[in-house]
Amino acid sequence: MSSCSVSSSMRLAALAVVFGLLGGCASTGGSKPSVQVNELYGQLDQASKGYETALQQSREGNQEASQLTLTQSLDRLKEASARCGITAGCDPQRFFSVFDRLLRLKDGDFSGDQDLDSDVAPSQAALAAGKAGVASLPQAQRSVTLLHGQKLSELIAMNGPVKAALEMWLTQWRPQLMDAWINYQYLRYQMWPQYEKADLPEALLFGIMAKESGGKVHAVSRSGAAGPLQFMYATGMRFGLGTDSGFDMRFDPAASARANAEYINEQLRIFNNNLELTIGAYNGGEGRMRRAVGDDTSVSFYDPRLYNQLSQETRDYVPSVLAAAWLFLHPDSYNLRFPKIDGAPGTVILKRPASLSELTVCLGSAGGMNEGWFRTLRNLNPRLDPQVTQPAGTSLQLPKPLEQAYAARCVDGPWPILAGDLHHAVVPVVPPVVEAPAASAPVVRGTSHYRVRRGDTLISIVRDLHCSSVQEVSEMNGLKHHHLAIGKTLKLPVCR
């Protein structure tokens, strides 16, 4: 395969750093641009056209000419953007817009290992060489960036909400983004084929999973949504995620990815391939989204007539998913480096009884996994309780690089003994303290008076009170043998 390399200084990612310096340069509003500003805008246009020419030359297989044209156009673009930052009246937004447009243009169009192919990690697939256009790419590669034949980048509006979500993923949500990436690389062999069969882009799968669970297969939300893609029970049942021998299939990575792909394609048909409406339906419910949209499936998700009807959760959810998908396609352009992960699947047959927790202890930080392997082992063996010891002979799924680590660390030697000792440690059970019931305080009640009449008996008087006893009234009045004298005044409890 022939390819040409562009030096790291030529990357669009480097341009992003230059553009970051433009923030302090404000436009002068409605005033007419100066000659210097117009000159910069002219350079910007020439650089953009040169970039398109380099793309076309690359598609035609003319890699040498493509490299030369690309280098010249990016040099011109960097120079103009740097001068914009120190030129009064220059609008930095025009440079950001060009940067955004060039990111969209490049999806799947540079071949080989050119530095502008950050849409797809080398581990995913290599682009076809010497062929023109996206249509010539291998199907697996096309699905990374295409949604039913359309470039995913062209379907994502780079507006305020998406930009704000990008900042969140790159700052406060960055740990979850990195965890999602690592978890996904080990689950990819199960989940990605389901999306590939459905002709859906892998970036969308990653975006949904990053937002929903961060790649934690056993995640359960407060509302009852479960699994890596967070299906509600009823929706999961509708797409075949029932139970299998007591196991909730929403926790199965392959099954949940298949169900998610079916759901997304169903809603894309309903909403006429409107991706934002489809993602909103996945979060807020398809019925609610259909009622809000009505017959106009071409309506923008951000149209106030629709946007203002949606919950805050859904208004945040859609741009968050799209931003995560965008970063999956363009990490280098945002100064983001995802770690290289060997996610090849492997299997071990237990040589001695062990639980997933014990295996995590004896594997330690094998392969450079400082966080340990507990999450990965749970994700790859979702049907197993991590605390339950599995018998020798049990087949377990794990990353292929761990096969040797298991043989070296978890079969013989001190580590499995230590892991077993820790796992079977007994924590003393402290019996609950049973407090003696507090003595009930005597009930203090008020008294009233009653004059005994002919025919009265102590029983008839107490019966009318509905709250006392013959003994209580007798004791209150010092009666003997319950004898009553006509005209005698009795003290009686006041009943409430």
PDB file of C-alpha atoms in Angstrom, residues 130-333:
ATOM      1  CA  GLY A 130      -5.390   3.977  -5.130  1.00  0.00           C
ATOM      2  CA  LYS A 131      -9.192   4.089  -5.317  1.00  0.00           C
ATOM      3  CA  ALA A 132     -11.406   7.112  -5.532  1.00  0.00           C
ATOM      4  CA  GLY A 133     -14.170   8.113  -3.159  1.00  0.00           C
ATOM      5  CA  VAL A 134     -15.810   6.753  -0.054  1.00  0.00           C
ATOM      6  CA  ALA A 135     -17.784   4.212  -2.068  1.00  0.00           C
ATOM      7  CA  SER A 136     -14.566   2.301  -2.761  1.00  0.00           C
ATOM      8  CA  LEU A 137     -13.730   1.804   0.928  1.00  0.00           C
ATOM      9  CA  PRO A 138     -14.140  -1.586   2.615  1.00  0.00           C
ATOM     10  CA  GLN A 139     -17.584  -1.883   4.172  1.00  0.00           C
ATOM     11  CA  ALA A 140     -16.204  -2.173   7.708  1.00  0.00           C
ATOM     12  CA  GLN A 141     -14.270   1.031   7.224  1.00  0.00           C
ATOM     13  CA  ARG A 142     -17.177   2.901   5.650  1.00  0.00           C
ATOM     14  CA  SER A 143     -19.410   2.120   8.600  1.00  0.00           C
ATOM     15  CA  VAL A 144     -16.982   3.828  10.934  1.00  0.00           C
ATOM     16  CA  THR A 145     -17.889   7.201   9.499  1.00  0.00           C
ATOM     17  CA  LEU A 146     -21.079   6.681   7.485  1.00  0.00           C
ATOM     18  CA  LEU A 147     -24.728   6.608   8.456  1.00  0.00           C
ATOM     19  CA  HIS A 148     -26.680   4.954   5.656  1.00  0.00           C
ATOM     20  CA  GLY A 149     -24.254   6.374   3.094  1.00  0.00           C
ATOM     21  CA  GLN A 150     -24.050   9.847   4.592  1.00  0.00           C
ATOM     22  CA  LYS A 151     -20.944  11.145   6.336  1.00  0.00           C
ATOM     23  CA  LEU A 152     -21.601  11.264  10.035  1.00  0.00           C
ATOM     24  CA  SER A 153     -19.549  14.451  10.310  1.00  0.00           C
ATOM     25  CA  GLU A 154     -21.972  16.176   7.942  1.00  0.00           C
ATOM     26  CA  LEU A 155     -24.914  15.171  10.141  1.00  0.00           C
ATOM     27  CA  ILE A 156     -23.480  16.670  13.330  1.00  0.00           C
ATOM     28  CA  ALA A 157     -24.182  20.377  13.645  1.00  0.00           C
ATOM     29  CA  MET A 158     -21.199  22.035  15.281  1.00  0.00           C
ATOM     30  CA  ASN A 159     -23.367  24.468  17.241  1.00  0.00           C
ATOM     31  CA  GLY A 160     -23.264  25.885  20.746  1.00  0.00           C
ATOM     32  CA  PRO A 161     -24.707  22.842  22.571  1.00  0.00           C
ATOM     33  CA  VAL A 162     -22.351  20.416  20.824  1.00  0.00           C
ATOM     34  CA  LYS A 163     -19.334  22.658  21.452  1.00  0.00           C
ATOM     35  CA  ALA A 164     -20.299  22.971  25.118  1.00  0.00           C
ATOM     36  CA  ALA A 165     -20.567  19.168  25.314  1.00  0.00           C
ATOM     37  CA  LEU A 166     -17.147  18.821  23.665  1.00  0.00           C
ATOM     38  CA  GLU A 167     -15.682  20.991  26.402  1.00  0.00           C
ATOM     39  CA  MET A 168     -17.363  18.856  29.070  1.00  0.00           C
ATOM     40  CA  TRP A 169     -15.977  15.626  27.579  1.00  0.00           C
ATOM     41  CA  LEU A 170     -12.510  17.181  27.413  1.00  0.00           C
ATOM     42  CA  THR A 171     -12.649  18.480  30.996  1.00  0.00           C
ATOM     43  CA  GLN A 172     -15.083  17.348  33.698  1.00  0.00           C
ATOM     44  CA  TRP A 173     -16.251  14.221  31.866  1.00  0.00           C
ATOM     45  CA  ARG A 174     -12.798  13.274  30.606  1.00  0.00           C
ATOM     46  CA  PRO A 175     -12.302  10.384  33.111  1.00  0.00           C
ATOM     47  CA  GLN A 176     -15.601   8.833  31.979  1.00  0.00           C
ATOM     48  CA  LEU A 177     -14.634   9.318  28.325  1.00  0.00           C
ATOM     49  CA  MET A 178     -11.303   7.552  28.824  1.00  0.00           C
ATOM     50  CA  ASP A 179     -12.916   4.741  30.837  1.00  0.00           C
ATOM     51  CA  ALA A 180     -15.527   4.344  28.110  1.00  0.00           C
ATOM     52  CA  TRP A 181     -12.798   4.114  25.466  1.00  0.00           C
ATOM     53  CA  ILE A 182     -10.849   1.458  27.392  1.00  0.00           C
ATOM     54  CA  ASN A 183     -13.952  -0.567  28.230  1.00  0.00           C
ATOM     55  CA  TYR A 184     -15.173  -0.362  24.648  1.00  0.00           C
ATOM     56  CA  GLN A 185     -11.895  -1.600  23.172  1.00  0.00           C
ATOM     57  CA  TYR A 186     -12.290  -4.865  25.100  1.00  0.00           C
ATOM     58  CA  LEU A 187     -15.997  -5.136  24.234  1.00  0.00           C
ATOM     59  CA  ARG A 188     -15.589  -4.051  20.627  1.00  0.00           C
ATOM     60  CA  TYR A 189     -15.373  -7.550  19.138  1.00  0.00           C
ATOM     61  CA  GLN A 190     -18.835  -8.268  20.566  1.00  0.00           C
ATOM     62  CA  MET A 191     -20.577  -4.940  19.989  1.00  0.00           C
ATOM     63  CA  TRP A 192     -19.157  -3.486  16.775  1.00  0.00           C
ATOM     64  CA  PRO A 193     -20.247  -6.356  14.454  1.00  0.00           C
ATOM     65  CA  GLN A 194     -23.858  -5.682  15.443  1.00  0.00           C
ATOM     66  CA  TYR A 195     -23.583  -2.072  14.276  1.00  0.00           C
ATOM     67  CA  GLU A 196     -21.631  -3.066  11.186  1.00  0.00           C
ATOM     68  CA  LYS A 197     -24.429  -5.436  10.108  1.00  0.00           C
ATOM     69  CA  ALA A 198     -26.956  -2.631  10.629  1.00  0.00           C
ATOM     70  CA  ASP A 199     -24.902  -0.178   8.477  1.00  0.00           C
ATOM     71  CA  LEU A 200     -24.513   2.223  11.373  1.00  0.00           C
ATOM     72  CA  PRO A 201     -21.369   4.204  12.290  1.00  0.00           C
ATOM     73  CA  GLU A 202     -19.211   2.897  15.092  1.00  0.00           C
ATOM     74  CA  ALA A 203     -18.752   6.441  16.358  1.00  0.00           C
ATOM     75  CA  LEU A 204     -22.482   6.596  17.164  1.00  0.00           C
ATOM     76  CA  LEU A 205     -22.301   3.346  19.141  1.00  0.00           C
ATOM     77  CA  PHE A 206     -19.386   4.710  21.131  1.00  0.00           C
ATOM     78  CA  GLY A 207     -21.133   8.051  21.728  1.00  0.00           C
ATOM     79  CA  ILE A 208     -24.259   6.396  23.126  1.00  0.00           C
ATOM     80  CA  MET A 209     -22.306   3.974  25.297  1.00  0.00           C
ATOM     81  CA  ALA A 210     -19.988   6.682  26.641  1.00  0.00           C
ATOM     82  CA  LYS A 211     -22.956   8.778  27.724  1.00  0.00           C
ATOM     83  CA  GLU A 212     -25.147   5.945  28.976  1.00  0.00           C
ATOM     84  CA  SER A 213     -22.803   3.738  31.009  1.00  0.00           C
ATOM     85  CA  GLY A 214     -19.170   4.570  30.313  1.00  0.00           C
ATOM     86  CA  GLY A 215     -18.829   0.973  29.143  1.00  0.00           C
ATOM     87  CA  LYS A 216     -19.885  -0.596  32.438  1.00  0.00           C
ATOM     88  CA  VAL A 217     -21.861  -3.665  31.392  1.00  0.00           C
ATOM     89  CA  HIS A 218     -23.681  -4.035  34.717  1.00  0.00           C
ATOM     90  CA  ALA A 219     -24.701  -0.372  35.070  1.00  0.00           C
ATOM     91  CA  VAL A 220     -28.252   0.196  36.362  1.00  0.00           C
ATOM     92  CA  SER A 221     -29.824   3.649  36.556  1.00  0.00           C
ATOM     93  CA  ARG A 222     -32.194   4.948  39.204  1.00  0.00           C
ATOM     94  CA  SER A 223     -35.039   4.628  36.695  1.00  0.00           C
ATOM     95  CA  GLY A 224     -34.287   0.945  36.079  1.00  0.00           C
ATOM     96  CA  ALA A 225     -32.427   1.221  32.757  1.00  0.00           C
ATOM     97  CA  ALA A 226     -29.783  -1.493  32.598  1.00  0.00           C
ATOM     98  CA  GLY A 227     -26.753  -2.640  30.659  1.00  0.00           C
ATOM     99  CA  PRO A 228     -24.012  -0.913  28.655  1.00  0.00           C
ATOM    100  CA  LEU A 229     -26.627   0.846  26.500  1.00  0.00           C
ATOM    101  CA  GLN A 230     -29.196   1.335  29.282  1.00  0.00           C
ATOM    102  CA  PHE A 231     -32.381  -0.301  28.034  1.00  0.00           C
ATOM    103  CA  MET A 232     -35.551   0.057  30.033  1.00  0.00           C
ATOM    104  CA  TYR A 233     -37.205  -3.274  30.772  1.00  0.00           C
ATOM    105  CA  ALA A 234     -40.168  -2.874  28.406  1.00  0.00           C
ATOM    106  CA  THR A 235     -38.066  -1.554  25.523  1.00  0.00           C
ATOM    107  CA  GLY A 236     -35.533  -4.313  26.040  1.00  0.00           C
ATOM    108  CA  MET A 237     -38.281  -6.937  25.873  1.00  0.00           C
ATOM    109  CA  ARG A 238     -39.552  -5.379  22.625  1.00  0.00           C
ATOM    110  CA  PHE A 239     -36.139  -5.917  21.048  1.00  0.00           C
ATOM    111  CA  GLY A 240     -35.498  -9.397  22.385  1.00  0.00           C
ATOM    112  CA  LEU A 241     -33.649  -8.564  25.599  1.00  0.00           C
ATOM    113  CA  GLY A 242     -35.550 -10.869  27.918  1.00  0.00           C
ATOM    114  CA  THR A 243     -34.071 -13.354  30.372  1.00  0.00           C
ATOM    115  CA  ASP A 244     -32.002 -16.441  29.632  1.00  0.00           C
ATOM    116  CA  SER A 245     -31.796 -18.956  32.483  1.00  0.00           C
ATOM    117  CA  GLY A 246     -32.379 -16.084  34.910  1.00  0.00           C
ATOM    118  CA  PHE A 247     -29.805 -13.798  33.245  1.00  0.00           C
ATOM    119  CA  ASP A 248     -31.043 -10.347  32.166  1.00  0.00           C
ATOM    120  CA  MET A 249     -29.992 -10.068  28.510  1.00  0.00           C
ATOM    121  CA  ARG A 250     -29.763  -6.292  28.803  1.00  0.00           C
ATOM    122  CA  PHE A 251     -26.382  -6.993  30.415  1.00  0.00           C
ATOM    123  CA  ASP A 252     -25.141  -8.960  27.397  1.00  0.00           C
ATOM    124  CA  PRO A 253     -22.900  -6.613  25.320  1.00  0.00           C
ATOM    125  CA  ALA A 254     -23.542  -8.248  21.938  1.00  0.00           C
ATOM    126  CA  ALA A 255     -27.291  -8.603  22.465  1.00  0.00           C
ATOM    127  CA  SER A 256     -27.671  -5.042  23.738  1.00  0.00           C
ATOM    128  CA  ALA A 257     -25.676  -3.661  20.778  1.00  0.00           C
ATOM    129  CA  ARG A 258     -27.901  -5.611  18.375  1.00  0.00           C
ATOM    130  CA  ALA A 259     -31.044  -4.325  20.069  1.00  0.00           C
ATOM    131  CA  ASN A 260     -29.679  -0.765  20.089  1.00  0.00           C
ATOM    132  CA  ALA A 261     -28.883  -0.949  16.363  1.00  0.00           C
ATOM    133  CA  GLU A 262     -32.389  -2.231  15.622  1.00  0.00           C
ATOM    134  CA  TYR A 263     -33.911   0.550  17.707  1.00  0.00           C
ATOM    135  CA  ILE A 264     -31.805   3.260  16.049  1.00  0.00           C
ATOM    136  CA  ASN A 265     -32.661   2.037  12.555  1.00  0.00           C
ATOM    137  CA  GLU A 266     -36.354   1.819  13.466  1.00  0.00           C
ATOM    138  CA  GLN A 267     -36.389   5.391  14.698  1.00  0.00           C
ATOM    139  CA  LEU A 268     -34.320   6.639  11.744  1.00  0.00           C
ATOM    140  CA  ARG A 269     -37.036   5.287   9.453  1.00  0.00           C
ATOM    141  CA  ILE A 270     -39.723   6.974  11.533  1.00  0.00           C
ATOM    142  CA  PHE A 271     -37.901  10.323  11.697  1.00  0.00           C
ATOM    143  CA  ASN A 272     -36.717  10.258   8.074  1.00  0.00           C
ATOM    144  CA  ASN A 273     -33.011   9.755   8.994  1.00  0.00           C
ATOM    145  CA  ASN A 274     -33.025  12.744  11.357  1.00  0.00           C
ATOM    146  CA  LEU A 275     -30.230  11.590  13.652  1.00  0.00           C
ATOM    147  CA  GLU A 276     -30.801  14.145  16.401  1.00  0.00           C
ATOM    148  CA  LEU A 277     -34.493  13.285  16.713  1.00  0.00           C
ATOM    149  CA  THR A 278     -33.603   9.594  16.796  1.00  0.00           C
ATOM    150  CA  ILE A 279     -31.093  10.050  19.617  1.00  0.00           C
ATOM    151  CA  GLY A 280     -33.594  12.208  21.469  1.00  0.00           C
ATOM    152  CA  ALA A 281     -36.202   9.450  21.139  1.00  0.00           C
ATOM    153  CA  TYR A 282     -33.725   6.919  22.551  1.00  0.00           C
ATOM    154  CA  ASN A 283     -33.348   9.056  25.660  1.00  0.00           C
ATOM    155  CA  GLY A 284     -36.773  10.594  26.150  1.00  0.00           C
ATOM    156  CA  GLY A 285     -39.021   7.964  24.572  1.00  0.00           C
ATOM    157  CA  GLU A 286     -40.135   7.596  20.978  1.00  0.00           C
ATOM    158  CA  GLY A 287     -43.778   8.313  21.776  1.00  0.00           C
ATOM    159  CA  ARG A 288     -42.967  11.631  23.398  1.00  0.00           C
ATOM    160  CA  MET A 289     -40.671  12.607  20.525  1.00  0.00           C
ATOM    161  CA  ARG A 290     -43.261  11.704  17.883  1.00  0.00           C
ATOM    162  CA  ARG A 291     -45.903  13.797  19.601  1.00  0.00           C
ATOM    163  CA  ALA A 292     -43.518  16.750  19.874  1.00  0.00           C
ATOM    164  CA  VAL A 293     -42.365  16.502  16.239  1.00  0.00           C
ATOM    165  CA  GLY A 294     -45.735  15.824  14.672  1.00  0.00           C
ATOM    166  CA  ASP A 295     -45.636  15.457  10.894  1.00  0.00           C
ATOM    167  CA  ASP A 296     -42.575  17.654  10.341  1.00  0.00           C
ATOM    168  CA  THR A 297     -39.685  15.173  10.615  1.00  0.00           C
ATOM    169  CA  SER A 298     -37.387  17.725   8.975  1.00  0.00           C
ATOM    170  CA  VAL A 299     -37.615  20.011  12.004  1.00  0.00           C
ATOM    171  CA  SER A 300     -34.306  20.766  13.693  1.00  0.00           C
ATOM    172  CA  PHE A 301     -33.843  19.333  17.156  1.00  0.00           C
ATOM    173  CA  TYR A 302     -32.823  22.855  18.216  1.00  0.00           C
ATOM    174  CA  ASP A 303     -35.906  24.558  16.782  1.00  0.00           C
ATOM    175  CA  PRO A 304     -37.492  26.316  19.794  1.00  0.00           C
ATOM    176  CA  ARG A 305     -40.874  24.855  18.884  1.00  0.00           C
ATOM    177  CA  LEU A 306     -39.445  21.398  19.583  1.00  0.00           C
ATOM    178  CA  TYR A 307     -36.448  22.095  21.812  1.00  0.00           C
ATOM    179  CA  ASN A 308     -38.512  23.945  24.438  1.00  0.00           C
ATOM    180  CA  GLN A 309     -40.911  20.998  24.787  1.00  0.00           C
ATOM    181  CA  LEU A 310     -38.186  18.510  25.706  1.00  0.00           C
ATOM    182  CA  SER A 311     -36.852  17.700  29.145  1.00  0.00           C
ATOM    183  CA  GLN A 312     -33.540  19.190  30.224  1.00  0.00           C
ATOM    184  CA  GLU A 313     -32.101  15.678  30.306  1.00  0.00           C
ATOM    185  CA  THR A 314     -32.899  15.119  26.623  1.00  0.00           C
ATOM    186  CA  ARG A 315     -31.695  18.605  25.643  1.00  0.00           C
ATOM    187  CA  ASP A 316     -28.341  17.742  27.230  1.00  0.00           C
ATOM    188  CA  TYR A 317     -28.262  14.119  26.103  1.00  0.00           C
ATOM    189  CA  VAL A 318     -28.378  14.611  22.332  1.00  0.00           C
ATOM    190  CA  PRO A 319     -25.398  16.995  21.985  1.00  0.00           C
ATOM    191  CA  SER A 320     -23.452  14.935  24.532  1.00  0.00           C
ATOM    192  CA  VAL A 321     -23.798  11.774  22.441  1.00  0.00           C
ATOM    193  CA  LEU A 322     -22.915  13.632  19.246  1.00  0.00           C
ATOM    194  CA  ALA A 323     -19.896  15.273  20.879  1.00  0.00           C
ATOM    195  CA  ALA A 324     -18.567  11.915  22.095  1.00  0.00           C
ATOM    196  CA  ALA A 325     -19.049  10.481  18.604  1.00  0.00           C
ATOM    197  CA  TRP A 326     -17.251  13.491  17.131  1.00  0.00           C
ATOM    198  CA  LEU A 327     -14.282  12.964  19.459  1.00  0.00           C
ATOM    199  CA  PHE A 328     -14.216   9.295  18.454  1.00  0.00           C
ATOM    200  CA  LEU A 329     -13.747  10.491  14.867  1.00  0.00           C
ATOM    201  CA  HIS A 330     -11.402  13.413  15.528  1.00  0.00           C
ATOM    202  CA  PRO A 331      -9.417  12.915  18.762  1.00  0.00           C
ATOM    203  CA  ASP A 332      -6.165  14.403  17.463  1.00  0.00           C
ATOM    204  CA  SER A 333      -7.922  17.571  16.378  1.00  0.00           C
TER     205      SER A 333
END
